[in-house]
């Protein structure tokens, strides 16, 4: 895998609300997506995964505001786009063409009053002005085939499709313009386990064919172990650990990562004991001091409650980064 | 298609029930209204009027209820609603068909205008919250909270009396003969301005608020977010995604409001002495003109039903979820 970055996020901060009623949902996020990789983003519900997805695509709706940081997109040619500085027109052109999203609420992601055909082709109308209607229909059929849906479903309305089919239509839609990056925000959470794995396998297959980069968001880390190259773990609006999927699985360094791994049954390999994590995630308005995880951490020690551990490499030889005092206690 | 047939059958049954009730009500009235009327008119009623009355109230004792009922239907299907007392011997059907176009034109056109204008403003103000359009809301809401009666009288006293810009009553200049020519039509339009504008003013806030609220609700739907993420033009997101879904409740409210054109017109026509069906009903009630009242009620009932049918059809056409699988 090349280590060429395609999306770099630096020092990203996002608040919900302003002034005294504002709360910080993302804190100093540093994250890099490399060309062609599947980056998994895991963390309990409320840790800020969706907020991160919305922020990098500038889809945050009020009261969400980006209060600091940079997001850069690196075109295959070498050109770099400052996403947070794009004008409305530039942003429209960038969206879906270079980065598409499958949303968390994918069950309601389709407009109930328009056909699948209309919703697959309107994106072509917007981004491929030269394309003729017949070509667009051809492309829409092709896309449905890609995700294993027969072309006669083009005329269907969303309510006539099963949940799994709607999900696959959304994936087909995300691939319509062959974007460089696809963000998938819990794309399979609402589906049963069999359907989830079927769709994920399809996705991996498609990525091999079309070679796009994926940010795969889920609260179920066991899915990521199997399907992603690298994993970033979020807690309380921060990234607390990121490393290769195998490294995280074999040797999680952050106590929270370890806790997450013990919260879901592994799909393959030796069984682990399911212990879960005691306590519940913090509220944004009452974020613990120091390491936000310290009230729940079994390994918390003297510096944890008072000082915030920053994301650093405990081992210079490894690409792994951890935000925890354990590997390198403060002097 | 099956859905359409089902609805049609449903409304046919409802219409039958409504007409049957319309037939029964005078027969259930206590006392002998015909005697009372005859004594009031003191022999001025001729025999055919009395026959018509007796038929209406079911006092035609030689006939069974069933025979009366079938008679009633056959008259109805011929468009025969009996004779009006007030305009004796003009048939009720004729009285109604003279008044109805005035009401339909005035209230129909103004209902359409307030719906289109209000919904359009609602779309924009719901999409761009905080724009200058939001300043319009308190104003329109205030106006719509003024009882129509007052609004009409204020309009008359300001624009017809203090500054006599517009006529204060009537549907056209009485010196003209009703005809399809420019002098008459322009006079009718001119007379329609004050009642029309007051109707639009009092109704528009409802349409704006309804549409604005729905736009706000729909704007946070996932599919609108998806449309944004797809990089579609703002027009397409706003109309094909947000407004197209948000307008559904307004469309059915509009279709229903068409049904109340005939019945809701009473106040307007009272205030402006407008020669429509509401004014006619008012006179009929004052003169105890039972055949005319019954005819007007029938028209009102049927128009509410027709509007409901229209609402159902419009909804089925616009919302694929209501269409049953073939
Ligand atoms: N519109 C909003 N207003 C206020 N707080 C919000 C809003 N959306 C999300 N949040 C808060 O931001 C935090 C992160 O939410 P989210 O990004 O949805 O987490 P995840 O996707 O990891 O479950 C949560 O604590 C949530 O309560
Ligand atoms: S910094 Fe302390 S409290 Fe936080 S995870 Fe590490 S050991 Fe636990
Ligand atoms: Mg989420």
XYZ file of C-alpha atoms and ligand atoms in Angstrom:
693
model
C 0.000 0.000 0.000
C 1.358 3.384 -0.941
C 1.506 5.909 1.853
C 0.435 8.753 -0.384
C -2.204 10.792 1.473
C -5.509 11.625 -0.206
C -7.319 13.346 2.666
C -5.532 15.060 5.538
C -7.341 16.434 8.555
C -5.322 18.653 10.905
C -6.371 20.069 14.251
C -10.080 19.894 13.424
C -12.434 21.294 16.067
C -16.212 21.203 15.855
C -18.705 22.748 18.271
C -22.440 22.340 18.572
C -23.810 25.746 19.426
C -21.895 28.879 20.259
C -21.157 30.879 23.392
C -21.988 29.430 26.767
C -24.454 26.890 25.388
C -21.867 25.553 22.940
C -20.244 22.173 23.430
C -17.141 20.824 21.709
C -17.883 17.648 19.763
C -14.522 17.192 18.034
C -11.183 18.150 19.574
C -7.942 18.516 17.666
C -8.598 15.724 15.221
C -5.528 14.711 13.208
C -6.224 11.999 10.709
C -4.865 10.983 7.335
C -6.548 8.816 4.747
C -4.166 7.219 2.256
C -4.895 6.529 -1.364
C -6.564 3.159 -1.841
C -6.881 2.209 1.817
C -9.852 1.350 3.970
C -9.638 3.399 7.129
C -11.899 2.214 9.918
C -13.271 4.696 12.416
C -14.599 3.093 15.577
C -15.961 4.306 18.880
C -19.089 4.089 20.975
C -22.174 5.924 19.886
C -21.766 9.644 20.615
C -17.990 9.675 20.272
C -18.174 12.037 17.276
C -17.753 9.724 14.293
C -20.663 11.112 12.282
C -19.740 14.650 13.237
C -16.310 14.021 11.742
C -17.845 12.678 8.532
C -20.134 15.702 8.211
C -17.379 18.167 9.034
C -14.950 16.986 6.358
C -17.697 17.229 3.742
C -18.983 20.513 5.150
C -22.410 19.034 5.655
C -22.709 19.966 9.324
C -26.078 21.559 9.852
C -26.652 24.176 12.543
C -25.886 24.339 15.394
C -22.742 22.470 14.277
C -19.805 24.727 13.390
C -16.207 24.056 12.488
C -14.222 26.248 14.858
C -10.718 25.392 13.759
C -8.411 23.175 11.767
C -7.859 22.214 8.145
C -9.097 19.596 5.762
C -7.132 19.064 2.584
C -7.948 16.841 -0.333
C -5.135 15.746 -2.629
C -6.182 15.212 -6.223
C -4.574 12.260 -8.020
C -2.636 14.755 -10.156
C -0.976 16.270 -7.118
C -3.164 19.338 -6.804
C -4.412 20.103 -3.289
C -7.853 21.475 -2.373
C -8.516 23.293 0.880
C -11.987 21.901 1.558
C -12.899 24.383 4.268
C -12.083 27.287 1.917
C -14.052 26.130 -1.140
C -16.734 28.458 -2.495
C -20.296 27.163 -2.741
C -19.855 26.303 -6.432
C -16.490 24.640 -5.932
C -17.934 22.662 -3.060
C -20.829 21.470 -5.207
C -18.402 20.332 -7.894
C -16.200 18.571 -5.327
C -19.034 16.745 -3.646
C -19.841 13.271 -4.982
C -17.415 13.772 -7.863
C -14.391 13.303 -5.599
C -15.960 12.322 -2.292
C -19.277 10.589 -1.741
C -20.992 9.449 1.439
C -23.287 6.640 2.453
C -25.077 8.022 5.481
C -25.894 6.483 8.788
C -29.611 6.918 8.189
C -29.379 5.098 4.898
C -32.855 3.699 5.379
C -34.187 7.208 4.882
C -31.542 8.379 2.465
C -33.768 7.970 -0.562
C -36.321 10.583 -1.490
C -39.686 8.814 -1.080
C -41.393 10.605 -3.975
C -38.841 9.926 -6.705
C -37.896 6.688 -8.429
C -34.536 4.994 -8.046
C -33.843 5.967 -11.642
C -34.421 9.637 -10.976
C -32.184 9.618 -7.910
C -29.362 7.719 -9.583
C -29.388 9.944 -12.638
C -29.848 13.394 -11.112
C -26.296 13.243 -9.886
C -25.198 12.590 -13.486
C -27.301 15.507 -14.696
C -25.551 17.746 -12.170
C -21.978 16.571 -12.717
C -21.923 15.293 -16.306
C -23.700 18.017 -18.270
C -22.731 16.498 -21.629
C -24.333 13.139 -20.938
C -27.478 12.204 -22.853
C -30.565 10.791 -21.145
C -30.106 7.352 -22.692
C -26.514 7.218 -21.489
C -27.563 8.185 -17.992
C -30.127 5.387 -17.913
C -27.473 2.984 -19.175
C -25.149 4.094 -16.398
C -27.885 3.735 -13.786
C -28.495 0.142 -14.915
C -24.790 -0.557 -14.770
C -24.637 0.791 -11.221
C -27.509 -1.372 -10.043
C -25.843 -4.407 -11.591
C -22.672 -3.521 -9.754
C -24.428 -3.952 -6.417
C -26.397 -6.977 -7.538
C -29.813 -5.423 -8.153
C -31.669 -6.157 -11.363
C -32.143 -3.236 -13.736
C -35.931 -3.453 -13.652
C -35.852 -1.955 -10.154
C -34.931 1.383 -11.696
C -38.606 2.268 -11.937
C -39.229 1.376 -8.299
C -39.915 3.861 -5.536
C -37.931 3.543 -2.301
C -40.840 2.115 -0.311
C -41.011 -0.770 -2.749
C -37.474 -1.891 -1.875
C -36.278 -3.890 1.104
C -33.874 -2.323 3.589
C -30.919 -4.214 2.193
C -31.787 -3.143 -1.340
C -32.098 0.503 -0.358
C -28.716 0.228 1.248
C -27.232 -1.206 -1.913
C -28.892 1.481 -4.018
C -27.146 4.045 -1.807
C -23.825 2.310 -2.340
C -24.455 2.228 -6.088
C -25.303 5.919 -5.931
C -22.111 6.670 -4.030
C -20.132 5.042 -6.840
C -22.010 6.779 -9.673
C -19.221 9.243 -10.468
C -16.356 6.922 -9.511
C -15.205 9.155 -6.681
C -11.768 8.943 -5.101
C -13.120 8.696 -1.572
C -16.239 7.041 -0.194
C -17.220 7.647 3.421
C -19.527 5.018 4.874
C -21.176 6.009 8.125
C -22.492 2.861 9.805
C -23.894 1.767 6.463
C -25.080 -1.578 7.718
C -26.123 -0.978 11.306
C -29.823 -1.195 10.568
C -29.465 -4.513 8.761
C -29.241 -8.057 10.025
C -25.848 -9.694 10.375
C -26.055 -11.789 7.232
C -27.036 -8.805 5.113
C -24.316 -6.683 6.734
C -21.575 -9.094 5.789
C -22.963 -9.606 2.313
C -22.906 -5.875 1.682
C -19.450 -5.434 3.156
C -18.059 -8.213 1.018
C -19.580 -6.540 -2.016
C -17.963 -3.305 -0.980
C -14.509 -4.816 -0.632
C -14.929 -6.425 -4.027
C -15.964 -3.113 -5.587
C -13.051 -1.320 -4.042
C -10.682 -3.787 -5.630
C -12.333 -3.181 -9.018
C -12.612 0.575 -8.786
C -9.776 1.415 -6.358
C -11.283 4.169 -4.280
C -10.357 4.965 -0.684
C -12.850 4.260 2.068
C -13.516 5.707 5.478
C -15.606 3.083 7.178
C -17.401 4.213 10.318
C -18.919 1.796 12.793
C -19.352 1.228 16.494
C -18.686 -2.468 15.883
C -14.920 -2.792 15.832
C -15.012 -6.503 14.933
C -16.247 -5.565 11.442
C -13.275 -3.228 11.033
C -10.711 -5.793 12.071
C -11.832 -7.869 9.137
C -12.483 -5.247 6.497
C -10.104 -2.357 7.038
C -6.395 -1.664 6.621
C -6.044 0.858 9.378
C -8.223 1.735 12.354
C -8.698 4.961 14.271
C -10.486 4.808 17.598
C -12.500 7.774 18.865
C -13.509 8.634 22.399
C -15.186 11.829 23.604
C -14.488 13.719 20.375
C -10.809 12.752 20.168
C -8.856 10.124 18.354
C -7.300 8.033 21.090
C -5.471 5.443 19.041
C -4.722 4.714 15.435
C -2.757 1.854 13.958
C -2.890 -0.961 11.410
C -5.956 -3.173 11.835
C -3.860 -6.215 12.699
C -1.819 -4.255 15.241
C -4.908 -2.993 17.005
C -6.355 -6.463 17.076
C -3.206 -8.154 18.349
C -2.000 -5.497 20.668
C -4.334 -2.612 21.508
C -2.343 0.014 23.397
C -5.121 2.291 24.590
C -7.240 0.810 27.382
C -10.353 2.038 25.548
C -9.362 0.184 22.356
C -8.866 -2.904 24.405
C -12.258 -2.427 26.014
C -13.923 -2.042 22.605
C -12.287 -5.212 21.352
C -13.766 -7.033 24.283
C -17.212 -5.636 23.619
C -17.899 -7.434 20.356
C -17.516 -11.078 19.433
C -14.643 -11.563 17.005
C -15.682 -12.882 13.622
C -12.610 -15.043 13.203
C -9.704 -16.220 15.282
C -9.654 -17.202 18.909
C -12.620 -16.303 21.048
C -12.142 -13.473 23.433
C -13.981 -13.054 26.628
C -16.699 -10.394 26.226
C -16.346 -8.014 29.091
C -17.464 -4.672 27.677
C -16.506 -1.349 29.195
C -17.944 -0.321 32.570
C -19.763 2.990 32.799
C -21.094 5.036 29.917
C -19.629 7.563 27.456
C -19.255 11.132 28.728
C -21.619 13.956 27.857
C -20.142 16.726 25.780
C -21.217 19.290 28.338
C -19.478 17.425 31.168
C -16.261 16.145 29.648
C -13.963 14.751 32.372
C -10.715 16.606 32.962
C -7.435 15.100 31.861
C -7.895 11.900 29.919
C -11.633 11.860 29.159
C -11.624 8.095 29.637
C -10.188 8.140 33.152
C -13.461 7.628 35.085
C -13.970 4.350 33.235
C -10.363 3.254 32.869
C -9.153 0.299 34.935
C -5.552 1.336 34.434
C -5.910 5.000 35.336
C -3.055 6.300 37.450
C -1.769 9.516 38.913
C -1.482 11.884 35.877
C -4.687 10.736 34.138
C -7.276 12.900 35.889
C -5.305 16.110 35.599
C -3.421 16.121 32.308
C -4.638 15.474 28.795
C -2.574 12.855 26.958
C -1.927 13.874 23.352
C -1.748 11.553 20.379
C 1.893 10.465 19.997
C 3.932 7.560 18.734
C 5.007 5.482 21.692
C 7.330 3.522 19.435
C 9.190 5.504 16.803
C 9.532 2.436 14.579
C 5.766 1.890 14.368
C 3.117 3.994 12.666
C 0.878 3.569 15.658
C -0.281 6.614 17.615
C -1.815 6.519 21.092
C -3.235 9.177 23.413
C -2.615 7.591 26.793
C -0.176 8.173 29.624
C 0.575 4.476 30.103
C 3.201 3.932 27.394
C 5.049 7.133 28.272
C 4.199 8.546 31.714
C 4.813 12.291 32.026
C 8.101 13.296 33.593
C -55.894 2.167 -10.635
C -57.400 -0.159 -8.072
C -56.873 2.564 -5.515
C -58.740 5.099 -7.662
C -61.683 2.736 -8.107
C -61.775 2.037 -4.382
C -61.875 5.709 -3.562
C -64.529 6.380 -6.204
C -66.701 3.647 -4.751
C -66.214 5.039 -1.271
C -67.265 8.529 -2.341
C -70.229 7.226 -4.324
C -71.524 5.553 -1.176
C -70.884 8.667 0.908
C -72.674 10.871 -1.617
C -75.619 8.505 -1.615
C -75.791 8.661 2.171
C -75.555 12.456 2.174
C -78.319 12.812 -0.391
C -80.500 10.365 1.504
C -80.030 12.350 4.696
C -80.889 15.476 2.775
C -84.098 13.724 1.747
C -84.938 12.582 5.252
C -84.274 15.743 7.272
C -87.355 17.746 6.195
C -89.461 14.643 6.857
C -88.181 14.424 10.393
C -88.945 18.023 11.200
C -91.597 18.331 13.894
C -94.872 20.133 13.291
C -96.281 20.928 9.918
C -94.033 23.471 8.260
C -96.175 23.558 5.134
C -99.267 24.660 7.003
C -97.224 27.263 8.785
C -95.810 28.568 5.547
C -99.141 28.594 3.803
C -100.707 30.565 6.559
C -97.788 32.970 6.490
C -98.147 33.517 2.755
C -101.911 33.732 3.198
C -103.028 32.175 -0.024
C -100.331 33.734 -2.110
C -98.836 30.304 -2.767
C -100.290 28.665 -5.810
C -101.047 24.997 -6.111
C -97.804 23.953 -7.774
C -95.818 25.597 -4.973
C -97.885 23.771 -2.405
C -97.368 20.517 -4.275
C -93.665 21.161 -4.354
C -93.643 21.885 -0.649
C -95.669 18.826 0.205
C -93.330 16.710 -1.841
C -90.387 18.278 -0.064
C -91.714 17.604 3.403
C -93.152 14.236 2.586
C -96.706 15.299 3.310
C -97.902 13.720 0.159
C -99.722 11.075 2.121
C -100.849 9.052 -0.836
C -97.301 7.931 -1.416
C -95.187 5.533 0.558
C -91.845 6.744 1.851
C -90.138 4.518 -0.681
C -92.119 6.014 -3.578
C -91.263 9.486 -2.324
C -87.633 8.507 -2.146
C -87.521 7.224 -5.718
C -89.373 10.347 -6.862
C -86.852 12.480 -5.064
C -84.010 10.738 -6.860
C -85.606 10.987 -10.278
C -86.224 14.708 -9.746
C -82.698 15.161 -8.503
C -81.243 13.420 -11.517
C -83.291 15.741 -13.720
C -81.755 18.651 -11.828
C -85.150 19.453 -10.327
C -84.736 20.772 -6.778
C -88.210 22.221 -6.469
C -89.321 25.856 -6.581
C -87.885 28.664 -4.536
C -90.315 30.689 -2.402
C -88.321 33.851 -2.365
C -87.940 33.898 -6.099
C -91.204 32.166 -6.805
C -91.714 30.531 -9.255
C -88.073 30.263 -10.212
C -86.744 26.722 -9.758
C -84.157 26.315 -7.026
C -81.717 24.864 -9.562
C -81.840 28.085 -11.529
C -81.344 30.300 -8.486
C -78.328 28.276 -7.470
C -76.813 28.142 -10.917
C -77.007 31.926 -11.112
C -75.330 32.453 -7.754
C -72.772 29.673 -7.907
C -70.475 31.105 -10.620
C -69.986 34.293 -8.591
C -68.907 32.374 -5.551
C -66.751 29.953 -7.508
C -65.015 32.762 -9.356
C -64.419 35.028 -6.374
C -63.552 32.533 -3.690
C -62.103 29.948 -6.057
C -59.640 32.335 -7.628
C -58.669 33.944 -4.341
C -58.249 30.553 -2.650
C -55.958 29.518 -5.480
C -54.002 32.764 -5.271
C -53.527 32.581 -1.519
C -52.487 28.936 -1.771
C -49.928 29.547 -4.529
C -48.557 32.753 -3.061
C -48.523 31.485 0.527
C -46.952 28.165 -0.385
C -44.313 29.876 -2.516
C -43.403 32.261 0.293
C -43.442 29.329 2.716
C -40.978 27.374 0.554
C -38.483 30.213 0.480
C -38.853 31.316 4.078
C -38.546 27.722 5.296
C -35.483 27.106 3.145
C -33.693 30.326 3.973
C -34.598 30.778 7.573
C -33.694 34.189 8.898
C -34.126 35.972 5.568
C -36.232 39.121 5.222
C -39.240 36.924 4.402
C -39.407 35.949 8.059
C -40.313 39.560 8.819
C -43.495 39.025 6.838
C -44.727 36.272 9.117
C -45.870 38.309 12.138
C -47.672 40.718 9.809
C -49.607 38.066 7.920
C -50.315 36.173 11.125
C -51.710 39.312 12.711
C -53.944 40.013 9.736
C -55.243 36.468 9.677
C -56.097 36.711 13.366
C -58.430 39.640 12.712
C -61.950 38.216 12.281
C -62.845 38.361 8.603
C -65.893 40.438 9.357
C -63.733 43.232 10.767
C -61.158 42.969 8.064
C -63.879 43.374 5.450
C -65.475 46.308 7.205
C -62.121 48.027 7.690
C -61.314 47.519 4.015
C -64.663 48.993 3.058
C -64.399 51.981 5.363
C -60.865 52.777 4.179
C -60.873 51.919 0.489
C -64.524 52.409 -0.388
C -65.697 55.164 1.938
C -62.757 57.305 3.072
C -60.947 56.970 -0.249
C -63.595 55.725 -2.648
C -61.243 53.702 -4.794
C -63.439 50.637 -4.958
C -67.179 49.908 -4.793
C -68.320 48.816 -1.359
C -70.844 46.226 -2.399
C -72.217 44.077 -5.177
C -70.643 41.908 -7.802
C -70.947 44.281 -10.771
C -72.301 47.628 -11.803
C -76.091 47.257 -11.688
C -76.591 49.459 -14.721
C -74.890 46.807 -16.851
C -76.599 43.771 -18.307
C -74.699 40.589 -17.389
C -72.949 39.424 -20.557
C -69.641 38.083 -21.689
C -68.280 41.422 -22.803
C -65.475 43.621 -21.572
C -67.546 46.292 -19.797
C -69.295 43.667 -17.713
C -66.219 41.533 -17.014
C -64.102 44.527 -16.073
C -66.850 45.745 -13.784
C -67.025 42.303 -12.148
C -63.236 42.275 -11.697
C -63.304 45.779 -10.250
C -66.005 44.784 -7.764
C -64.011 41.690 -6.896
C -60.861 43.544 -5.809
C -61.786 44.415 -2.224
C -63.457 41.129 -1.298
C -60.686 39.245 -3.132
C -57.787 41.034 -1.470
C -59.323 40.670 1.976
C -59.858 36.941 1.429
C -56.235 36.481 0.309
C -54.946 38.515 3.257
C -56.900 36.555 5.796
C -56.013 33.160 4.329
C -52.399 33.529 3.272
C -50.769 33.262 6.696
C -52.067 29.728 7.105
C -50.479 28.613 3.859
C -47.182 30.346 4.620
C -46.911 28.891 8.105
C -47.945 25.394 7.070
C -45.469 25.272 4.218
C -42.683 26.914 6.181
C -42.998 24.447 9.037
C -43.007 21.514 6.664
C -39.957 22.886 4.838
C -38.120 23.155 8.142
C -39.104 19.610 9.079
C -38.238 18.131 5.701
C -34.946 20.033 5.486
C -33.548 17.880 8.254
C -34.536 14.638 6.515
C -31.701 12.360 5.524
C -32.580 12.482 1.855
C -32.177 16.260 1.785
C -28.730 15.898 3.343
C -27.950 13.283 0.692
C -29.071 15.657 -2.041
C -26.701 18.295 -0.649
C -23.877 15.763 -0.441
C -24.500 14.824 -4.067
C -23.593 18.326 -5.114
C -26.950 18.929 -6.818
C -27.887 22.500 -7.643
C -29.577 24.387 -4.852
C -32.713 24.691 -6.968
C -32.952 20.943 -7.364
C -32.380 20.278 -3.650
C -34.855 22.938 -2.628
C -37.642 22.020 -5.040
C -37.277 18.380 -6.067
C -36.187 17.136 -2.647
C -37.375 19.498 0.087
C -40.415 21.307 -1.309
C -41.688 18.314 -3.291
C -42.053 16.378 -0.046
C -43.019 19.301 2.148
C -45.904 20.331 -0.095
C -47.882 17.107 0.315
C -49.866 18.167 3.410
C -50.515 21.589 1.878
C -51.854 19.988 -1.295
C -54.410 17.972 0.578
C -55.308 20.955 2.743
C -55.787 22.937 -0.442
C -58.022 20.330 -2.025
C -60.085 20.279 1.165
C -60.278 24.054 1.274
C -61.823 23.940 -2.198
C -64.735 22.129 -0.583
C -65.268 25.011 1.794
C -65.399 27.609 -0.954
C -69.137 27.269 -1.151
C -69.807 27.116 2.568
C -67.058 29.457 3.728
C -68.173 32.260 1.520
C -71.036 33.376 3.737
C -69.202 36.118 5.641
C -67.528 37.563 2.577
C -70.781 37.784 0.710
C -72.582 39.239 3.704
C -69.995 41.963 4.176
C -69.847 42.870 0.501
C -73.438 42.032 -0.501
C -71.880 39.793 -3.083
C -74.390 37.939 -5.287
C -73.039 34.456 -4.549
C -74.338 31.301 -2.972
C -73.635 32.373 0.597
C -75.703 35.517 0.166
C -78.422 33.352 -1.335
C -78.345 31.005 1.630
C -78.596 33.947 3.982
C -81.706 35.170 2.209
C -83.157 31.683 2.105
C -82.748 31.294 5.855
C -84.298 34.708 6.471
C -87.307 33.884 4.305
C -87.675 30.272 5.482
C -87.209 29.270 1.868
C -86.845 25.561 2.598
C -86.450 24.311 -0.979
C -83.656 26.818 -1.595
C -81.946 26.009 1.686
C -82.091 22.317 0.914
C -80.662 22.930 -2.543
C -77.805 25.018 -1.167
C -77.008 22.405 1.464
C -76.933 19.756 -1.204
C -74.474 21.805 -3.248
C -72.309 22.355 -0.176
C -72.316 18.672 0.731
C -71.473 17.571 -2.767
C -68.719 20.136 -3.127
C -67.079 19.030 0.129
C -67.225 15.444 -1.079
C -65.846 16.333 -4.494
C -63.003 18.223 -2.824
C -62.193 15.241 -0.638
C -62.104 13.039 -3.679
C -59.824 15.526 -5.374
C -57.552 15.580 -2.305
C -57.283 11.811 -2.344
C -56.522 11.736 -6.046
C -53.942 14.508 -5.788
C -52.248 12.739 -2.907
C -52.169 9.440 -4.745
C -50.723 11.182 -7.761
C -48.044 13.026 -5.803
C -47.116 10.477 -3.163
C -46.173 7.080 -4.567
C -46.449 5.544 -1.107
C -50.246 5.832 -1.150
C -50.528 4.079 -4.511
C -51.159 0.427 -3.939
C -49.072 -2.116 -5.747
C -50.725 -3.214 -8.967
N -27.230 18.681 16.152
C -26.582 18.463 17.312
N -26.693 19.333 18.341
C -26.052 19.114 19.510
N -25.264 18.072 19.760
C -25.103 17.168 18.782
C -25.762 17.299 17.502
N -25.427 16.263 16.732
C -24.611 15.483 17.486
N -24.411 16.032 18.709
C -23.557 15.495 19.791
O -22.265 15.306 19.294
C -21.713 14.116 19.807
C -21.208 13.268 18.672
O -22.298 12.804 17.923
P -22.114 11.910 16.622
O -21.082 12.546 15.771
O -23.429 11.646 16.029
O -21.522 10.568 17.264
P -21.426 9.116 16.634
O -21.649 9.219 15.166
O -20.055 8.674 17.001
O -22.461 8.312 17.321
C -22.789 13.442 20.633
O -22.522 13.690 21.991
C -24.054 14.122 20.214
O -24.916 14.233 21.317
S -4.413 8.114 30.019
Fe -4.841 7.105 31.916
S -7.041 7.109 32.064
Fe -6.552 7.600 29.972
S -6.584 5.667 28.985
Fe -4.472 5.988 29.549
S -4.319 5.026 31.535
Fe -6.484 5.203 31.121
Mg -23.055 8.326 14.039
